[in-house]
Amino acid sequence: MKYFGPKFLINLNQLSSNYDLIKSRIDNCDIMATVKANAYGHGAIQIAKTLEKKNVRYLAVFTLDEAIELRNAGIKSNIFIYSRLTIESLKIASKLNLTLNISSFDDLNFLKNNDSENVKVHLKFDTGMTRLGVDAGRAKEFLSEISKVRNINIEGIYSHFSTADEGDLSYANKQLNLFNQVIVIAKSLNIIPTFIHCSNSGAILNLPASRFNLVRVGMLLYGSYPSDEVPKDLNIKPVMSFTAPVVEIRNVLKGTQISYGGVYATTKDTQIAVVQAGFADGVPRPWFEKGYVLFKNQKLKITGRICMDQLMIDVGEKSIQYGDEVLIFGISEDHGEINLNEISDSINSTPYVLMTAVGQRPKRIYY
Ligand SMILES: Cc1ncc(COP(=O)(O)O)c(C=O)c1O
């Protein structure tokens, strides 16, 4: 049965090109590709398979379940789990070759009291994000303690920036200084991990000094910039394109109210097309205010509130038919490009929110 409905067209070649562009920007330092949250909505398994073919040094997920899903799909690459250590993850980490996050003194005690079978761990220090991580100020105490724990392999030390994608980098630089102090302490205690990492997408562009020998990258791989305050000079392109079919065309008179709430009325006699994609599929609801879709490089205004499964557009005099597909975001040879950065700027959101909010219902087509 031929599929008719909203689609996510996922261009794996584009993912590879984005990967290569990032790799050349970071002078070939290693990449930990962040594929959590279903690879930011793109489908973790397919994305991981493509990155594995590129010999990515590490993949990162958030939950143990996400890691197990990748292993069940045959992914062999190193996998790091960002979330807080749990007994479940400790039990199967070695068997599944998963690398765990150690981010507190409690985790340290937990390791002491449980058999960890030489599990690989990365130690997380909080330098100012105030989320997970041992206080950088207690690094010496923590590192001396952990160096005594047997049966663990301290493979990495890392931290996470909270403002690396902003124009004012003073806070990020403070974080970086603190992190550098942690590394000095580790070295003085003879802890020399294979990987030191701190950079996310924002830092890759804004703070080259924070690269160390591994970067944890998500957003840039998928083809959008983390914010408007980074140099947008990488030539990355969206991996995902969201298209949906026109399912109805109606002639309406000037002054016709469209969609819920009647907040929009036509300003002239026109044609309104109904498109089969709504906020349940991932069309950002506030986008209707200034939003548009693309059809053969022409902008067609979204008219009225976006519904759960459908939205309406003003097609004017244009010739558009039942079954024609329009581009909601992404890039297409037929229609042009709408980057999520443009939509997120317009509705005061971020590409992170919009990407990870894409629905489960549209068919994902990989090519
Ligand atoms: C700990 C950690 N590192 C790296 C990343 C990747 O960030 P980005 O998508 O900005 O590259 C994330 C994403 O949220 C994260 O939580």
CSV table of C-alpha atoms and ligand atoms in Angstrom, one decimal:
chain,number,residue,atom,x,y,z
A,1,MET,CA,0.0,0.0,0.0
A,2,LYS,CA,1.5,3.4,-1.0
A,3,TYR,CA,2.0,5.7,1.9
A,4,PHE,CA,0.1,8.9,1.8
A,5,GLY,CA,0.7,11.4,4.6
A,6,PRO,CA,3.4,13.5,6.3
A,7,LYS,CA,7.0,12.3,5.8
A,8,PHE,CA,10.4,12.8,7.2
A,9,LEU,CA,12.9,12.3,4.4
A,10,ILE,CA,16.3,11.7,6.1
A,11,ASN,CA,19.3,12.2,4.0
A,12,LEU,CA,22.1,10.0,5.3
A,13,ASN,CA,24.6,11.4,2.8
A,14,GLN,CA,24.0,14.8,4.3
A,15,LEU,CA,24.6,13.4,7.7
A,16,SER,CA,28.0,12.1,6.4
A,17,SER,CA,28.9,15.5,4.9
A,18,ASN,CA,28.0,17.4,8.1
A,19,TYR,CA,30.2,14.9,9.9
A,20,ASP,CA,33.1,15.5,7.6
A,21,LEU,CA,32.6,19.3,7.8
A,22,ILE,CA,32.7,19.1,11.6
A,23,LYS,CA,35.7,16.8,11.5
A,24,SER,CA,37.7,19.2,9.4
A,25,ARG,CA,36.7,22.1,11.6
A,26,ILE,CA,38.1,20.3,14.7
A,27,ASP,CA,41.4,19.4,13.2
A,28,ASN,CA,40.5,15.8,13.2
A,29,CYS,CA,40.0,15.5,16.9
A,30,ASP,CA,37.6,12.7,17.7
A,31,ILE,CA,33.8,12.9,17.8
A,32,MET,CA,31.3,11.6,20.3
A,33,ALA,CA,28.1,11.8,18.3
A,34,THR,CA,25.0,12.5,20.4
A,35,VAL,CA,22.2,10.3,19.3
A,36,LYS,CA,20.0,10.6,22.3
A,37,ALA,CA,16.3,11.3,22.1
A,38,ASN,CA,16.0,9.1,18.9
A,39,ALA,CA,18.9,11.0,17.4
A,40,TYR,CA,17.1,14.3,17.9
A,41,GLY,CA,14.1,12.9,16.2
A,42,HIS,CA,15.9,11.4,13.2
A,43,GLY,CA,15.9,7.8,14.2
A,44,ALA,CA,18.7,6.6,16.4
A,45,ILE,CA,19.4,3.2,14.7
A,46,GLN,CA,19.8,4.5,11.2
A,47,ILE,CA,21.8,7.5,12.3
A,48,ALA,CA,24.1,5.3,14.5
A,49,LYS,CA,24.6,2.9,11.6
A,50,THR,CA,25.6,5.7,9.3
A,51,LEU,CA,28.0,7.2,11.8
A,52,GLU,CA,29.5,3.8,12.6
A,53,LYS,CA,30.4,3.5,8.9
A,54,LYS,CA,32.2,6.8,9.3
A,55,ASN,CA,34.2,5.2,12.2
A,56,VAL,CA,32.8,7.6,14.7
A,57,ARG,CA,34.9,7.2,17.9
A,58,TYR,CA,31.9,7.3,20.3
A,59,LEU,CA,28.1,7.5,20.3
A,60,ALA,CA,26.2,9.0,23.2
A,61,VAL,CA,22.7,8.3,24.4
A,62,PHE,CA,20.9,9.5,27.5
A,63,THR,CA,19.3,6.3,28.9
A,64,LEU,CA,20.3,2.7,29.3
A,65,ASP,CA,17.2,1.7,27.2
A,66,GLU,CA,18.5,3.9,24.3
A,67,ALA,CA,21.9,2.1,24.5
A,68,ILE,CA,20.3,-1.3,24.6
A,69,GLU,CA,18.2,-0.4,21.5
A,70,LEU,CA,21.4,0.4,19.6
A,71,ARG,CA,23.1,-2.8,20.7
A,72,ASN,CA,20.0,-4.9,19.8
A,73,ALA,CA,20.2,-3.3,16.4
A,74,GLY,CA,23.8,-4.5,16.0
A,75,ILE,CA,25.6,-1.3,16.7
A,76,LYS,CA,29.2,-2.1,17.8
A,77,SER,CA,30.6,1.4,18.4
A,78,ASN,CA,31.5,2.7,21.8
A,79,ILE,CA,28.4,4.0,23.5
A,80,PHE,CA,28.4,6.5,26.4
A,81,ILE,CA,25.4,7.0,28.6
A,82,TYR,CA,24.9,10.6,29.8
A,83,SER,CA,22.3,9.9,32.5
A,84,ARG,CA,23.0,9.3,36.2
A,85,LEU,CA,24.5,6.0,37.1
A,86,THR,CA,22.0,3.3,38.0
A,87,ILE,CA,22.5,-0.3,39.4
A,88,GLU,CA,20.9,-1.6,36.2
A,89,SER,CA,23.4,0.1,33.9
A,90,LEU,CA,26.3,-1.0,36.1
A,91,LYS,CA,25.1,-4.6,36.0
A,92,ILE,CA,25.2,-4.9,32.2
A,93,ALA,CA,27.7,-2.2,31.2
A,94,SER,CA,30.7,-4.5,30.7
A,95,LYS,CA,28.7,-7.2,28.9
A,96,LEU,CA,27.3,-4.7,26.4
A,97,ASN,CA,30.5,-2.5,26.3
A,98,LEU,CA,28.7,0.6,27.6
A,99,THR,CA,30.5,3.5,29.2
A,100,LEU,CA,29.0,5.0,32.2
A,101,ASN,CA,28.8,8.5,33.7
A,102,ILE,CA,30.2,9.0,37.2
A,103,SER,CA,29.0,12.3,38.5
A,104,SER,CA,28.9,12.4,42.3
A,105,PHE,CA,30.4,11.1,45.5
A,106,ASP,CA,27.4,8.9,45.8
A,107,ASP,CA,28.3,7.3,42.5
A,108,LEU,CA,31.8,6.7,43.8
A,109,ASN,CA,30.5,4.9,46.9
A,110,PHE,CA,28.1,3.0,44.7
A,111,LEU,CA,31.1,1.8,42.6
A,112,LYS,CA,33.0,0.8,45.8
A,113,ASN,CA,30.1,-1.3,47.1
A,114,ASN,CA,29.2,-3.0,43.8
A,115,ASP,CA,31.2,-5.3,41.6
A,116,SER,CA,31.8,-3.2,38.5
A,117,GLU,CA,33.8,-5.8,36.4
A,118,ASN,CA,36.2,-3.2,35.0
A,119,VAL,CA,33.5,-1.0,33.6
A,120,LYS,CA,34.6,2.0,31.5
A,121,VAL,CA,33.6,5.3,33.1
A,122,HIS,CA,33.9,9.0,32.3
A,123,LEU,CA,34.0,11.3,35.3
A,124,LYS,CA,31.8,14.4,35.1
A,125,PHE,CA,32.7,17.6,36.8
A,126,ASP,CA,30.3,20.5,37.2
A,127,THR,CA,32.0,23.7,36.3
A,128,GLY,CA,28.9,25.9,36.2
A,129,MET,CA,26.0,24.2,34.5
A,130,THR,CA,24.7,23.1,37.9
A,131,ARG,CA,23.2,19.8,36.6
A,132,LEU,CA,25.1,16.5,37.0
A,133,GLY,CA,28.7,16.5,38.0
A,134,VAL,CA,31.1,16.6,40.9
A,135,ASP,CA,31.8,20.2,42.0
A,136,ALA,CA,35.0,21.2,40.3
A,137,GLY,CA,36.1,22.6,43.7
A,138,ARG,CA,36.1,19.1,45.1
A,139,ALA,CA,38.1,17.6,42.2
A,140,LYS,CA,41.2,16.7,44.2
A,141,GLU,CA,39.2,14.9,47.0
A,142,PHE,CA,37.1,13.1,44.4
A,143,LEU,CA,39.9,12.1,42.1
A,144,SER,CA,42.1,10.8,44.9
A,145,GLU,CA,39.2,8.6,46.2
A,146,ILE,CA,38.3,7.3,42.8
A,147,SER,CA,41.8,6.4,41.9
A,148,LYS,CA,41.7,3.8,44.7
A,149,VAL,CA,38.6,2.1,43.3
A,150,ARG,CA,39.5,-1.2,41.7
A,151,ASN,CA,37.7,-2.7,38.7
A,152,ILE,CA,37.0,0.5,36.9
A,153,ASN,CA,38.6,2.0,33.9
A,154,ILE,CA,38.7,5.8,34.1
A,155,GLU,CA,38.6,6.4,30.4
A,156,GLY,CA,37.4,10.0,30.3
A,157,ILE,CA,37.0,13.2,32.2
A,158,TYR,CA,34.5,15.8,31.1
A,159,SER,CA,32.3,18.8,31.8
A,160,HIS,CA,29.4,20.6,30.0
A,161,PHE,CA,29.0,24.2,29.1
A,162,SER,CA,25.8,26.1,29.7
A,163,THR,CA,26.4,29.2,27.5
A,164,ALA,CA,28.9,28.1,24.8
A,165,ASP,CA,26.4,29.1,22.1
A,166,GLU,CA,26.1,32.6,23.3
A,167,GLY,CA,27.7,35.8,22.0
A,168,ASP,CA,29.1,36.6,25.5
A,169,LEU,CA,31.6,33.9,26.3
A,170,SER,CA,32.8,35.1,29.6
A,171,TYR,CA,30.9,32.5,31.6
A,172,ALA,CA,31.9,29.7,29.2
A,173,ASN,CA,35.5,30.8,29.6
A,174,LYS,CA,35.2,30.6,33.4
A,175,GLN,CA,33.9,27.1,33.0
A,176,LEU,CA,36.8,26.2,30.8
A,177,ASN,CA,39.3,27.6,33.2
A,178,LEU,CA,37.8,25.5,36.0
A,179,PHE,CA,37.8,22.4,33.8
A,180,ASN,CA,41.5,23.0,33.0
A,181,GLN,CA,42.3,23.1,36.7
A,182,VAL,CA,40.5,19.7,37.1
A,183,ILE,CA,42.7,18.2,34.4
A,184,VAL,CA,45.8,19.6,36.1
A,185,ILE,CA,44.8,17.9,39.3
A,186,ALA,CA,44.0,14.7,37.6
A,187,LYS,CA,47.5,14.6,36.0
A,188,SER,CA,49.1,15.4,39.3
A,189,LEU,CA,47.4,12.3,40.7
A,190,ASN,CA,48.6,10.3,37.7
A,191,ILE,CA,45.1,10.0,36.2
A,192,ILE,CA,45.6,10.3,32.5
A,193,PRO,CA,42.3,9.4,30.8
A,194,THR,CA,42.2,8.5,27.1
A,195,PHE,CA,39.5,11.2,26.5
A,196,ILE,CA,39.0,14.7,27.8
A,197,HIS,CA,35.9,16.4,26.5
A,198,CYS,CA,33.9,19.5,27.1
A,199,SER,CA,32.7,20.9,23.7
A,200,ASN,CA,29.1,20.7,22.5
A,201,SER,CA,28.1,22.2,19.1
A,202,GLY,CA,28.2,25.8,20.5
A,203,ALA,CA,31.7,25.3,21.8
A,204,ILE,CA,33.0,23.7,18.6
A,205,LEU,CA,32.1,27.0,16.8
A,206,ASN,CA,32.8,29.5,19.6
A,207,LEU,CA,35.5,28.1,21.8
A,208,PRO,CA,38.2,26.1,19.9
A,209,ALA,CA,40.3,26.0,23.1
A,210,SER,CA,37.8,23.6,24.6
A,211,ARG,CA,38.2,20.8,22.1
A,212,PHE,CA,40.7,18.7,24.0
A,213,ASN,CA,40.7,15.4,22.1
A,214,LEU,CA,37.0,14.6,21.8
A,215,VAL,CA,34.0,16.7,21.1
A,216,ARG,CA,30.4,15.8,22.0
A,217,VAL,CA,28.3,17.0,19.1
A,218,GLY,CA,24.6,16.8,18.3
A,219,MET,CA,22.9,19.7,16.7
A,220,LEU,CA,25.6,20.5,14.0
A,221,LEU,CA,25.5,16.9,12.8
A,222,TYR,CA,21.8,17.2,12.1
A,223,GLY,CA,22.3,20.4,10.1
A,224,SER,CA,21.2,23.3,12.3
A,225,TYR,CA,23.1,25.8,14.4
A,226,PRO,CA,22.6,25.7,18.2
A,227,SER,CA,21.7,29.4,18.3
A,228,ASP,CA,22.0,32.6,16.4
A,229,GLU,CA,25.1,33.7,18.3
A,230,VAL,CA,27.6,31.3,16.7
A,231,PRO,CA,29.5,31.8,13.5
A,232,LYS,CA,27.3,30.1,10.9
A,233,ASP,CA,30.2,29.2,8.6
A,234,LEU,CA,30.3,25.4,8.4
A,235,ASN,CA,28.0,24.9,5.4
A,236,ILE,CA,26.1,22.2,7.2
A,237,LYS,CA,22.6,21.4,5.8
A,238,PRO,CA,19.5,19.8,7.4
A,239,VAL,CA,19.5,16.0,7.4
A,240,MET,CA,15.7,15.8,7.9
A,241,SER,CA,13.1,17.3,5.5
A,242,PHE,CA,9.5,17.3,6.5
A,243,THR,CA,7.0,17.1,3.7
A,244,ALA,CA,3.2,16.7,3.7
A,245,PRO,CA,0.5,16.3,1.1
A,246,VAL,CA,-2.2,18.7,0.1
A,247,VAL,CA,-5.5,16.9,0.7
A,248,GLU,CA,-8.1,19.5,-0.1
A,249,ILE,CA,-8.4,22.7,-2.0
A,250,ARG,CA,-11.3,25.1,-1.5
A,251,ASN,CA,-12.3,28.5,-3.0
A,252,VAL,CA,-13.2,31.0,-0.3
A,253,LEU,CA,-14.4,34.5,-0.3
A,254,LYS,CA,-12.7,37.5,1.3
A,255,GLY,CA,-13.3,37.5,5.0
A,256,THR,CA,-13.6,33.8,5.5
A,257,GLN,CA,-12.5,32.6,8.9
A,258,ILE,CA,-10.0,29.8,9.0
A,259,SER,CA,-9.2,27.2,11.7
A,260,TYR,CA,-9.8,27.1,15.4
A,261,GLY,CA,-10.5,30.3,17.3
A,262,GLY,CA,-11.2,32.2,14.1
A,263,VAL,CA,-8.0,34.2,14.6
A,264,TYR,CA,-7.4,34.4,10.9
A,265,ALA,CA,-9.6,35.7,8.1
A,266,THR,CA,-8.8,36.0,4.4
A,267,THR,CA,-8.2,39.5,3.0
A,268,LYS,CA,-9.3,38.6,-0.5
A,269,ASP,CA,-11.1,35.9,-2.4
A,270,THR,CA,-8.6,33.1,-2.6
A,271,GLN,CA,-7.8,29.3,-2.6
A,272,ILE,CA,-7.1,27.6,0.7
A,273,ALA,CA,-5.4,24.2,0.7
A,274,VAL,CA,-5.5,21.8,3.6
A,275,VAL,CA,-2.2,20.1,4.3
A,276,GLN,CA,-2.0,16.8,6.1
A,277,ALA,CA,0.4,17.6,8.9
A,278,GLY,CA,-0.2,19.1,12.3
A,279,PHE,CA,1.3,19.7,15.6
A,280,ALA,CA,1.1,16.0,16.5
A,281,ASP,CA,3.5,15.4,13.6
A,282,GLY,CA,5.9,18.1,14.8
A,283,VAL,CA,4.7,21.3,13.1
A,284,PRO,CA,5.4,23.9,15.7
A,285,ARG,CA,2.0,25.4,16.7
A,286,PRO,CA,3.1,29.0,17.2
A,287,TRP,CA,4.7,29.1,13.8
A,288,PHE,CA,1.3,29.9,12.2
A,289,GLU,CA,1.7,33.6,13.1
A,290,LYS,CA,4.5,34.2,10.6
A,291,GLY,CA,4.8,30.8,9.1
A,292,TYR,CA,4.8,29.4,5.7
A,293,VAL,CA,5.4,26.2,3.7
A,294,LEU,CA,7.4,26.0,0.5
A,295,PHE,CA,6.0,24.7,-2.8
A,296,LYS,CA,8.3,24.9,-5.8
A,297,ASN,CA,10.3,27.7,-4.1
A,298,GLN,CA,7.2,29.8,-3.4
A,299,LYS,CA,6.2,30.7,0.1
A,300,LEU,CA,2.6,29.8,0.9
A,301,LYS,CA,1.4,31.4,4.1
A,302,ILE,CA,0.0,29.3,6.9
A,303,THR,CA,-3.5,30.5,7.6
A,304,GLY,CA,-5.0,30.2,11.0
A,305,ARG,CA,-4.0,28.0,13.9
A,306,ILE,CA,-2.2,24.7,13.1
A,307,CYS,CA,-4.4,21.8,14.1
A,308,MET,CA,-3.3,18.5,15.6
A,309,ASP,CA,-3.3,16.7,12.2
A,310,GLN,CA,-3.7,19.3,9.5
A,311,LEU,CA,-3.0,22.9,8.7
A,312,MET,CA,-4.3,25.3,6.1
A,313,ILE,CA,-2.3,27.5,3.6
A,314,ASP,CA,-3.3,30.3,1.3
A,315,VAL,CA,-2.4,29.2,-2.3
A,316,GLY,CA,-3.9,32.3,-4.0
A,317,GLU,CA,-4.0,31.7,-7.8
A,318,LYS,CA,-1.3,29.1,-7.8
A,319,SER,CA,-1.9,25.8,-9.4
A,320,ILE,CA,-1.7,23.2,-6.7
A,321,GLN,CA,-3.5,19.9,-6.7
A,322,TYR,CA,-4.7,17.1,-4.4
A,323,GLY,CA,-1.6,15.0,-3.5
A,324,ASP,CA,1.0,17.7,-4.2
A,325,GLU,CA,3.6,17.8,-1.5
A,326,VAL,CA,4.8,20.9,0.3
A,327,LEU,CA,7.9,21.3,2.4
A,328,ILE,CA,7.3,22.2,6.0
A,329,PHE,CA,11.0,22.4,7.0
A,330,GLY,CA,14.3,21.1,5.7
A,331,ILE,CA,15.7,21.2,2.2
A,332,SER,CA,14.4,19.8,-1.1
A,333,GLU,CA,15.5,20.1,-4.7
A,334,ASP,CA,11.9,20.7,-5.7
A,335,HIS,CA,10.9,23.3,-3.1
A,336,GLY,CA,13.9,25.0,-1.6
A,337,GLU,CA,15.0,25.3,2.0
A,338,ILE,CA,13.5,26.3,5.4
A,339,ASN,CA,16.0,25.7,8.2
A,340,LEU,CA,14.7,25.1,11.7
A,341,ASN,CA,16.8,28.0,12.8
A,342,GLU,CA,14.5,30.3,10.9
A,343,ILE,CA,11.4,28.8,12.5
A,344,SER,CA,12.8,28.7,16.0
A,345,ASP,CA,14.0,32.3,15.8
A,346,SER,CA,10.5,33.4,14.6
A,347,ILE,CA,8.7,31.7,17.5
A,348,ASN,CA,11.3,32.3,20.2
A,349,SER,CA,12.2,28.6,20.6
A,350,THR,CA,15.3,26.6,19.7
A,351,PRO,CA,16.0,24.0,17.1
A,352,TYR,CA,16.6,21.5,19.9
A,353,VAL,CA,13.0,21.8,21.0
A,354,LEU,CA,11.6,21.6,17.5
A,355,MET,CA,13.8,18.7,16.4
A,356,THR,CA,13.1,16.5,19.4
A,357,ALA,CA,9.4,17.3,19.3
A,358,VAL,CA,8.8,15.8,15.8
A,359,GLY,CA,6.1,13.2,15.9
A,360,GLN,CA,6.2,9.4,15.8
A,361,ARG,CA,3.4,9.3,13.2
A,362,PRO,CA,5.1,10.6,10.0
A,363,LYS,CA,6.9,7.9,8.0
A,364,ARG,CA,10.7,8.2,8.2
A,365,ILE,CA,12.2,7.5,4.8
A,366,TYR,CA,16.0,7.1,4.8
A,367,TYR,CA,18.0,7.6,1.6
B,1,LIG,C1,26.1,16.3,28.1
B,1,LIG,C2,25.8,16.7,26.7
B,1,LIG,N1,26.9,16.8,25.8
B,1,LIG,C3,26.7,17.1,24.5
B,1,LIG,C4,25.5,17.4,24.0
B,1,LIG,C5,25.3,17.8,22.6
B,1,LIG,O1,25.0,19.1,22.4
B,1,LIG,P1,24.8,19.8,21.0
B,1,LIG,O2,23.6,19.2,20.4
B,1,LIG,O3,24.6,21.2,21.3
B,1,LIG,O4,26.0,19.5,20.2
B,1,LIG,C6,24.3,17.4,24.8
B,1,LIG,C7,23.0,17.7,24.3
B,1,LIG,O5,22.1,18.2,24.9
B,1,LIG,C8,24.5,17.0,26.2
B,1,LIG,O6,23.5,16.9,27.1
